[in-house]
PDB file of C-alpha atoms in Angstrom:
ATOM      1  CA  UNK A   1     154.359-189.279  -5.326  1.00  0.00           C
ATOM      2  CA  UNK A   2     155.212-185.614  -4.942  1.00  0.00           C
ATOM      3  CA  UNK A   3     152.231-183.299  -5.418  1.00  0.00           C
ATOM      4  CA  UNK A   4     149.618-185.847  -4.320  1.00  0.00           C
ATOM      5  CA  UNK A   5     148.911-183.973  -1.092  1.00  0.00           C
ATOM      6  CA  UNK A   6     147.875-180.338  -1.348  1.00  0.00           C
ATOM      7  CA  UNK A   7     150.219-177.991   0.495  1.00  0.00           C
ATOM      8  CA  UNK A   8     148.827-176.056   3.416  1.00  0.00           C
ATOM      9  CA  UNK A   9     148.792-172.308   2.883  1.00  0.00           C
ATOM     10  CA  UNK A  10     149.650-170.418   6.060  1.00  0.00           C
ATOM     11  CA  UNK A  11     148.231-167.049   6.999  1.00  0.00           C
ATOM     12  CA  UNK A  12     145.188-165.213   8.228  1.00  0.00           C
ATOM     13  CA  UNK A  13     141.559-165.974   7.441  1.00  0.00           C
ATOM     14  CA  UNK A  14     139.658-162.826   6.518  1.00  0.00           C
ATOM     15  CA  UNK A  15     135.903-162.310   6.591  1.00  0.00           C
ATOM     16  CA  UNK A  16     134.555-159.432   4.470  1.00  0.00           C
ATOM     17  CA  UNK A  17     131.215-157.627   4.647  1.00  0.00           C
ATOM     18  CA  UNK A  18     130.573-155.338   1.653  1.00  0.00           C
ATOM     19  CA  UNK A  19     128.658-152.088   2.056  1.00  0.00           C
ATOM     20  CA  UNK A  20     127.921-148.673   0.573  1.00  0.00           C
ATOM     21  CA  UNK A  21     129.368-146.344   3.235  1.00  0.00           C
ATOM     22  CA  UNK A  22     132.368-148.604   3.725  1.00  0.00           C
ATOM     23  CA  UNK A  23     133.471-150.489   0.638  1.00  0.00           C
ATOM     24  CA  UNK A  24     134.458-153.395   2.862  1.00  0.00           C
ATOM     25  CA  UNK A  25     134.508-154.187   6.577  1.00  0.00           C
ATOM     26  CA  UNK A  26     137.165-156.826   7.197  1.00  0.00           C
ATOM     27  CA  UNK A  27     138.029-158.993  10.186  1.00  0.00           C
ATOM     28  CA  UNK A  28     140.873-161.434  10.729  1.00  0.00           C
ATOM     29  CA  UNK A  29     139.316-162.766  13.949  1.00  0.00           C
ATOM     30  CA  UNK A  30     141.225-160.361  16.165  1.00  0.00           C
ATOM     31  CA  UNK A  31     140.390-156.906  14.839  1.00  0.00           C
ATOM     32  CA  UNK A  32     137.884-155.268  12.499  1.00  0.00           C
ATOM     33  CA  UNK A  33     139.116-152.861   9.804  1.00  0.00           C
ATOM     34  CA  UNK A  34     136.913-150.577   7.721  1.00  0.00           C
ATOM     35  CA  UNK A  35     137.856-149.492   4.189  1.00  0.00           C
ATOM     36  CA  UNK A  36     135.921-146.445   3.029  1.00  0.00           C
ATOM     37  CA  UNK A  37     134.012-146.303  -0.227  1.00  0.00           C
ATOM     38  CA  UNK A  38     136.444-144.477  -2.572  1.00  0.00           C
ATOM     39  CA  UNK A  39     133.508-142.927  -4.485  1.00  0.00           C
ATOM     40  CA  UNK A  40     135.497-142.843  -7.702  1.00  0.00           C
ATOM     41  CA  UNK A  41     132.618-141.683  -9.894  1.00  0.00           C
ATOM     42  CA  UNK A  42     131.456-139.003  -7.439  1.00  0.00           C
ATOM     43  CA  UNK A  43     134.918-137.403  -7.460  1.00  0.00           C
ATOM     44  CA  UNK A  44     134.693-136.878 -11.234  1.00  0.00           C
ATOM     45  CA  UNK A  45     130.942-136.316 -11.492  1.00  0.00           C
ATOM     46  CA  UNK A  46     130.943-132.507 -11.800  1.00  0.00           C
ATOM     47  CA  UNK A  47     133.686-132.564 -14.416  1.00  0.00           C
ATOM     48  CA  UNK A  48     131.952-135.386 -16.284  1.00  0.00           C
ATOM     49  CA  UNK A  49     128.582-133.621 -16.247  1.00  0.00           C
ATOM     50  CA  UNK A  50     130.111-130.400 -17.546  1.00  0.00           C
ATOM     51  CA  UNK A  51     131.859-132.188 -20.395  1.00  0.00           C
ATOM     52  CA  UNK A  52     128.753-134.217 -21.259  1.00  0.00           C
ATOM     53  CA  UNK A  53     126.746-130.978 -21.474  1.00  0.00           C
ATOM     54  CA  UNK A  54     129.326-129.494 -23.834  1.00  0.00           C
ATOM     55  CA  UNK A  55     129.213-132.655 -25.909  1.00  0.00           C
ATOM     56  CA  UNK A  56     125.420-132.453 -26.142  1.00  0.00           C
ATOM     57  CA  UNK A  57     125.706-128.935 -27.602  1.00  0.00           C
ATOM     58  CA  UNK A  58     128.017-130.053 -30.391  1.00  0.00           C
ATOM     59  CA  UNK A  59     126.387-130.577 -33.774  1.00  0.00           C
ATOM     60  CA  UNK A  60     125.676-134.219 -34.523  1.00  0.00           C
ATOM     61  CA  UNK A  61     128.054-135.686 -37.077  1.00  0.00           C
ATOM     62  CA  UNK A  62     130.549-132.820 -36.721  1.00  0.00           C
ATOM     63  CA  UNK A  63     134.262-133.358 -36.201  1.00  0.00           C
ATOM     64  CA  UNK A  64     133.995-131.204 -33.089  1.00  0.00           C
ATOM     65  CA  UNK A  65     131.458-133.636 -31.587  1.00  0.00           C
ATOM     66  CA  UNK A  66     133.660-136.586 -32.503  1.00  0.00           C
ATOM     67  CA  UNK A  67     136.671-134.985 -30.767  1.00  0.00           C
ATOM     68  CA  UNK A  68     134.623-134.153 -27.675  1.00  0.00           C
ATOM     69  CA  UNK A  69     133.422-137.720 -27.391  1.00  0.00           C
ATOM     70  CA  UNK A  70     137.067-138.615 -26.829  1.00  0.00           C
ATOM     71  CA  UNK A  71     137.309-135.978 -24.079  1.00  0.00           C
ATOM     72  CA  UNK A  72     134.330-137.530 -22.251  1.00  0.00           C
ATOM     73  CA  UNK A  73     135.754-141.015 -22.766  1.00  0.00           C
ATOM     74  CA  UNK A  74     139.007-139.928 -21.080  1.00  0.00           C
ATOM     75  CA  UNK A  75     137.102-138.875 -17.957  1.00  0.00           C
ATOM     76  CA  UNK A  76     135.436-142.298 -17.817  1.00  0.00           C
ATOM     77  CA  UNK A  77     138.859-143.874 -18.288  1.00  0.00           C
ATOM     78  CA  UNK A  78     140.224-141.939 -15.291  1.00  0.00           C
ATOM     79  CA  UNK A  79     137.300-143.143 -13.169  1.00  0.00           C
ATOM     80  CA  UNK A  80     137.923-146.728 -14.268  1.00  0.00           C
ATOM     81  CA  UNK A  81     141.657-146.485 -13.599  1.00  0.00           C
ATOM     82  CA  UNK A  82     141.066-145.081 -10.096  1.00  0.00           C
ATOM     83  CA  UNK A  83     138.648-147.888  -9.316  1.00  0.00           C
ATOM     84  CA  UNK A  84     140.989-150.583 -10.646  1.00  0.00           C
ATOM     85  CA  UNK A  85     143.908-149.157  -8.682  1.00  0.00           C
ATOM     86  CA  UNK A  86     141.931-149.205  -5.412  1.00  0.00           C
ATOM     87  CA  UNK A  87     140.632-152.736  -6.007  1.00  0.00           C
ATOM     88  CA  UNK A  88     144.060-154.102  -6.925  1.00  0.00           C
ATOM     89  CA  UNK A  89     145.763-152.536  -3.910  1.00  0.00           C
ATOM     90  CA  UNK A  90     143.165-153.715  -1.399  1.00  0.00           C
ATOM     91  CA  UNK A  91     142.943-157.235  -2.848  1.00  0.00           C
ATOM     92  CA  UNK A  92     146.750-157.502  -2.815  1.00  0.00           C
ATOM     93  CA  UNK A  93     146.870-156.302   0.803  1.00  0.00           C
ATOM     94  CA  UNK A  94     144.390-158.982   1.922  1.00  0.00           C
ATOM     95  CA  UNK A  95     145.797-161.807  -0.179  1.00  0.00           C
ATOM     96  CA  UNK A  96     149.433-161.180   0.743  1.00  0.00           C
ATOM     97  CA  UNK A  97     149.126-162.559   4.294  1.00  0.00           C
ATOM     98  CA  UNK A  98     146.063-164.826   4.055  1.00  0.00           C
ATOM     99  CA  UNK A  99     145.296-168.516   3.663  1.00  0.00           C
ATOM    100  CA  UNK A 100     141.613-167.820   2.916  1.00  0.00           C
ATOM    101  CA  UNK A 101     139.278-164.892   2.280  1.00  0.00           C
ATOM    102  CA  UNK A 102     135.550-165.276   2.928  1.00  0.00           C
ATOM    103  CA  UNK A 103     132.888-163.140   1.235  1.00  0.00           C
ATOM    104  CA  UNK A 104     129.148-163.224   0.610  1.00  0.00           C
ATOM    105  CA  UNK A 105     127.952-164.454  -2.777  1.00  0.00           C
ATOM    106  CA  UNK A 106     126.131-161.261  -3.726  1.00  0.00           C
ATOM    107  CA  UNK A 107     123.462-161.119  -6.433  1.00  0.00           C
ATOM    108  CA  UNK A 108     124.781-157.989  -8.100  1.00  0.00           C
ATOM    109  CA  UNK A 109     122.463-158.018 -11.097  1.00  0.00           C
ATOM    110  CA  UNK A 110     119.505-158.066  -8.738  1.00  0.00           C
ATOM    111  CA  UNK A 111     120.957-155.276  -6.618  1.00  0.00           C
ATOM    112  CA  UNK A 112     121.456-152.848  -9.479  1.00  0.00           C
ATOM    113  CA  UNK A 113     117.739-153.095 -10.266  1.00  0.00           C
ATOM    114  CA  UNK A 114     117.303-150.757  -7.301  1.00  0.00           C
ATOM    115  CA  UNK A 115     117.512-147.523  -9.310  1.00  0.00           C
ATOM    116  CA  UNK A 116     118.330-145.398  -6.255  1.00  0.00           C
ATOM    117  CA  UNK A 117     121.444-147.451  -5.565  1.00  0.00           C
ATOM    118  CA  UNK A 118     122.393-148.768  -9.011  1.00  0.00           C
ATOM    119  CA  UNK A 119     124.983-146.079  -9.776  1.00  0.00           C
ATOM    120  CA  UNK A 120     126.652-146.364  -6.358  1.00  0.00           C
ATOM    121  CA  UNK A 121     126.730-150.177  -6.477  1.00  0.00           C
ATOM    122  CA  UNK A 122     128.123-150.267 -10.009  1.00  0.00           C
ATOM    123  CA  UNK A 123     130.811-147.742  -9.086  1.00  0.00           C
ATOM    124  CA  UNK A 124     132.003-149.875  -6.152  1.00  0.00           C
ATOM    125  CA  UNK A 125     133.084-152.810  -8.302  1.00  0.00           C
ATOM    126  CA  UNK A 126     132.421-155.617  -5.791  1.00  0.00           C
ATOM    127  CA  UNK A 127     132.255-158.178  -8.588  1.00  0.00           C
ATOM    128  CA  UNK A 128     135.629-157.111  -9.987  1.00  0.00           C
ATOM    129  CA  UNK A 129     137.114-157.094  -6.493  1.00  0.00           C
ATOM    130  CA  UNK A 130     135.915-160.659  -5.847  1.00  0.00           C
ATOM    131  CA  UNK A 131     137.478-161.776  -9.116  1.00  0.00           C
ATOM    132  CA  UNK A 132     140.761-160.060  -8.198  1.00  0.00           C
ATOM    133  CA  UNK A 133     140.737-161.891  -4.878  1.00  0.00           C
ATOM    134  CA  UNK A 134     139.966-165.209  -6.605  1.00  0.00           C
ATOM    135  CA  UNK A 135     142.854-165.228  -9.055  1.00  0.00           C
ATOM    136  CA  UNK A 136     145.372-163.769  -6.594  1.00  0.00           C
ATOM    137  CA  UNK A 137     144.449-166.328  -3.945  1.00  0.00           C
ATOM    138  CA  UNK A 138     144.572-169.157  -6.482  1.00  0.00           C
ATOM    139  CA  UNK A 139     148.024-168.041  -7.580  1.00  0.00           C
ATOM    140  CA  UNK A 140     149.402-168.440  -4.041  1.00  0.00           C
ATOM    141  CA  UNK A 141     147.507-171.652  -3.263  1.00  0.00           C
ATOM    142  CA  UNK A 142     145.002-169.965  -0.944  1.00  0.00           C
ATOM    143  CA  UNK A 143     141.201-170.031  -1.145  1.00  0.00           C
ATOM    144  CA  UNK A 144     138.267-167.751  -1.768  1.00  0.00           C
ATOM    145  CA  UNK A 145     135.153-168.929   0.067  1.00  0.00           C
ATOM    146  CA  UNK A 146     131.733-167.589  -0.892  1.00  0.00           C
ATOM    147  CA  UNK A 147     128.969-168.101   1.640  1.00  0.00           C
ATOM    148  CA  UNK A 148     125.320-168.082   0.654  1.00  0.00           C
ATOM    149  CA  UNK A 149     123.780-164.650   0.073  1.00  0.00           C
ATOM    150  CA  UNK A 150     120.879-165.581   2.386  1.00  0.00           C
ATOM    151  CA  UNK A 151     123.126-166.290   5.356  1.00  0.00           C
ATOM    152  CA  UNK A 152     121.852-163.920   8.133  1.00  0.00           C
ATOM    153  CA  UNK A 153     125.227-162.296   8.804  1.00  0.00           C
ATOM    154  CA  UNK A 154     123.812-158.974  10.060  1.00  0.00           C
ATOM    155  CA  UNK A 155     120.956-160.458  12.099  1.00  0.00           C
ATOM    156  CA  UNK A 156     123.048-162.986  14.004  1.00  0.00           C
ATOM    157  CA  UNK A 157     124.736-162.177  17.316  1.00  0.00           C
ATOM    158  CA  UNK A 158     128.380-163.182  16.886  1.00  0.00           C
ATOM    159  CA  UNK A 159     128.661-163.709  20.637  1.00  0.00           C
ATOM    160  CA  UNK A 160     125.739-166.050  21.451  1.00  0.00           C
ATOM    161  CA  UNK A 161     124.380-166.767  17.910  1.00  0.00           C
ATOM    162  CA  UNK A 162     120.895-165.438  18.746  1.00  0.00           C
ATOM    163  CA  UNK A 163     119.155-164.392  15.509  1.00  0.00           C
ATOM    164  CA  UNK A 164     116.812-161.402  15.454  1.00  0.00           C
ATOM    165  CA  UNK A 165     113.861-161.250  13.066  1.00  0.00           C
ATOM    166  CA  UNK A 166     114.148-158.008  11.111  1.00  0.00           C
ATOM    167  CA  UNK A 167     116.829-155.352  10.722  1.00  0.00           C
ATOM    168  CA  UNK A 168     116.113-152.337   8.481  1.00  0.00           C
ATOM    169  CA  UNK A 169     119.081-151.016   6.506  1.00  0.00           C
ATOM    170  CA  UNK A 170     119.198-147.777   8.495  1.00  0.00           C
ATOM    171  CA  UNK A 171     120.002-149.674  11.723  1.00  0.00           C
ATOM    172  CA  UNK A 172     123.772-149.396  11.999  1.00  0.00           C
ATOM    173  CA  UNK A 173     124.237-150.830  15.504  1.00  0.00           C
ATOM    174  CA  UNK A 174     122.145-153.018  17.795  1.00  0.00           C
ATOM    175  CA  UNK A 175     122.130-154.797  21.144  1.00  0.00           C
ATOM    176  CA  UNK A 176     121.452-158.515  21.341  1.00  0.00           C
ATOM    177  CA  UNK A 177     118.281-159.092  23.416  1.00  0.00           C
ATOM    178  CA  UNK A 178     119.619-162.479  24.534  1.00  0.00           C
ATOM    179  CA  UNK A 179     123.156-161.769  25.808  1.00  0.00           C
ATOM    180  CA  UNK A 180     123.232-157.952  25.832  1.00  0.00           C
ATOM    181  CA  UNK A 181     126.235-157.635  23.492  1.00  0.00           C
ATOM    182  CA  UNK A 182     126.266-154.342  21.587  1.00  0.00           C
ATOM    183  CA  UNK A 183     127.160-154.752  17.921  1.00  0.00           C
ATOM    184  CA  UNK A 184     128.328-152.527  15.120  1.00  0.00           C
ATOM    185  CA  UNK A 185     126.183-153.920  12.288  1.00  0.00           C
ATOM    186  CA  UNK A 186     128.931-154.284   9.669  1.00  0.00           C
ATOM    187  CA  UNK A 187     131.642-155.452  12.042  1.00  0.00           C
ATOM    188  CA  UNK A 188     129.320-158.109  13.457  1.00  0.00           C
ATOM    189  CA  UNK A 189     128.390-159.234   9.935  1.00  0.00           C
ATOM    190  CA  UNK A 190     132.074-159.600   8.969  1.00  0.00           C
ATOM    191  CA  UNK A 191     132.718-161.729  12.082  1.00  0.00           C
ATOM    192  CA  UNK A 192     129.764-163.987  11.220  1.00  0.00           C
ATOM    193  CA  UNK A 193     130.824-164.281   7.559  1.00  0.00           C
ATOM    194  CA  UNK A 194     134.305-165.319   8.650  1.00  0.00           C
ATOM    195  CA  UNK A 195     132.996-167.900  11.128  1.00  0.00           C
ATOM    196  CA  UNK A 196     130.652-169.435   8.541  1.00  0.00           C
ATOM    197  CA  UNK A 197     133.479-169.616   6.009  1.00  0.00           C
ATOM    198  CA  UNK A 198     135.725-171.383   8.532  1.00  0.00           C
ATOM    199  CA  UNK A 199     132.921-173.859   9.227  1.00  0.00           C
ATOM    200  CA  UNK A 200     132.708-174.576   5.493  1.00  0.00           C
ATOM    201  CA  UNK A 201     136.456-175.024   5.187  1.00  0.00           C
ATOM    202  CA  UNK A 202     136.491-177.479   8.089  1.00  0.00           C
ATOM    203  CA  UNK A 203     133.523-179.375   6.627  1.00  0.00           C
ATOM    204  CA  UNK A 204     135.431-179.643   3.344  1.00  0.00           C
ATOM    205  CA  UNK A 205     138.420-181.033   5.223  1.00  0.00           C
ATOM    206  CA  UNK A 206     140.767-178.194   4.307  1.00  0.00           C
ATOM    207  CA  UNK A 207     143.955-177.915   6.336  1.00  0.00           C
ATOM    208  CA  UNK A 208     143.355-174.436   7.736  1.00  0.00           C
ATOM    209  CA  UNK A 209     143.706-173.075  11.224  1.00  0.00           C
ATOM    210  CA  UNK A 210     140.660-171.230  12.532  1.00  0.00           C
ATOM    211  CA  UNK A 211     142.678-168.539  14.255  1.00  0.00           C
ATOM    212  CA  UNK A 212     140.639-166.158  16.379  1.00  0.00           C
ATOM    213  CA  UNK A 213     137.161-167.517  15.749  1.00  0.00           C
ATOM    214  CA  UNK A 214     134.692-170.133  16.910  1.00  0.00           C
ATOM    215  CA  UNK A 215     133.115-172.431  14.351  1.00  0.00           C
ATOM    216  CA  UNK A 216     129.343-172.619  14.726  1.00  0.00           C
ATOM    217  CA  UNK A 217     126.672-174.913  13.251  1.00  0.00           C
ATOM    218  CA  UNK A 218     125.568-173.996   9.736  1.00  0.00           C
ATOM    219  CA  UNK A 219     122.835-171.355   9.578  1.00  0.00           C
ATOM    220  CA  UNK A 220     122.726-170.448   5.902  1.00  0.00           C
ATOM    221  CA  UNK A 221     121.690-172.145   2.679  1.00  0.00           C
ATOM    222  CA  UNK A 222     124.037-173.682   0.149  1.00  0.00           C
ATOM    223  CA  UNK A 223     127.463-172.106  -0.170  1.00  0.00           C
ATOM    224  CA  UNK A 224     130.533-172.845  -2.222  1.00  0.00           C
ATOM    225  CA  UNK A 225     134.281-172.629  -2.308  1.00  0.00           C
ATOM    226  CA  UNK A 226     135.962-170.908  -5.206  1.00  0.00           C
ATOM    227  CA  UNK A 227     139.444-171.782  -6.283  1.00  0.00           C
ATOM    228  CA  UNK A 228     139.519-169.789  -9.511  1.00  0.00           C
ATOM    229  CA  UNK A 229     138.162-166.523 -10.927  1.00  0.00           C
ATOM    230  CA  UNK A 230     134.650-166.331 -12.283  1.00  0.00           C
ATOM    231  CA  UNK A 231     133.978-165.362 -15.862  1.00  0.00           C
ATOM    232  CA  UNK A 232     131.424-162.719 -14.933  1.00  0.00           C
ATOM    233  CA  UNK A 233     132.200-159.338 -13.574  1.00  0.00           C
ATOM    234  CA  UNK A 234     128.691-158.324 -12.591  1.00  0.00           C
ATOM    235  CA  UNK A 235     128.168-156.492  -9.330  1.00  0.00           C
ATOM    236  CA  UNK A 236     126.257-158.148  -6.542  1.00  0.00           C
ATOM    237  CA  UNK A 237     123.279-157.484  -4.510  1.00  0.00           C
ATOM    238  CA  UNK A 238     123.140-155.307  -1.542  1.00  0.00           C
ATOM    239  CA  UNK A 239     125.448-155.950   1.269  1.00  0.00           C
ATOM    240  CA  UNK A 240     122.517-155.914   3.596  1.00  0.00           C
ATOM    241  CA  UNK A 241     123.541-159.163   5.207  1.00  0.00           C
TER     242      UNK A 241
END
């Protein structure tokens, strides 16, 4: 009967590592691309602060204060629109030629508890971006794969799979003590995320081609495949990997 067998979606398999300096570091198995943090809030911060200060000087309950609240709200709306535009364009770019996109399942609510980073993490919109990917991929019959947040993507050598013990967040590149391969931290993490996602897809029996990447034994904890958007928008936890 027609429709009994799922159709195979052709295209690239992308692995994505989220970060603060770079919004996302993406690999398709052949090259690594870095997409800068658009810093939407930072671009409007001076203007927003100035308008908030003016608002604070308005008399409470006055019509002037009410009108100025709308002025401040418009600045926030511009920030939101800029963020949405960036997230839509990047998600469309990745989905348009992919059969699967692989990301980390980030614990955003936990991450924003870090007060030093909360504003920056919230401004990035990783949770919204993941949801955009999910529904756009579902619409074309492709898949979003979320690997476990504890998978050691940054600490694992993508060449020989040697895993180092600790890696502080300020270490941006490192050399594997086992095989001598020099790694860019985020690029290496994206490669490992992609490889783990391909392993999951193969274990599930999905008809995908692991173009440009070796499939290794599982090294993380439980992971899942997503075929539809989530209901929550929350941001995730650090992209420390």
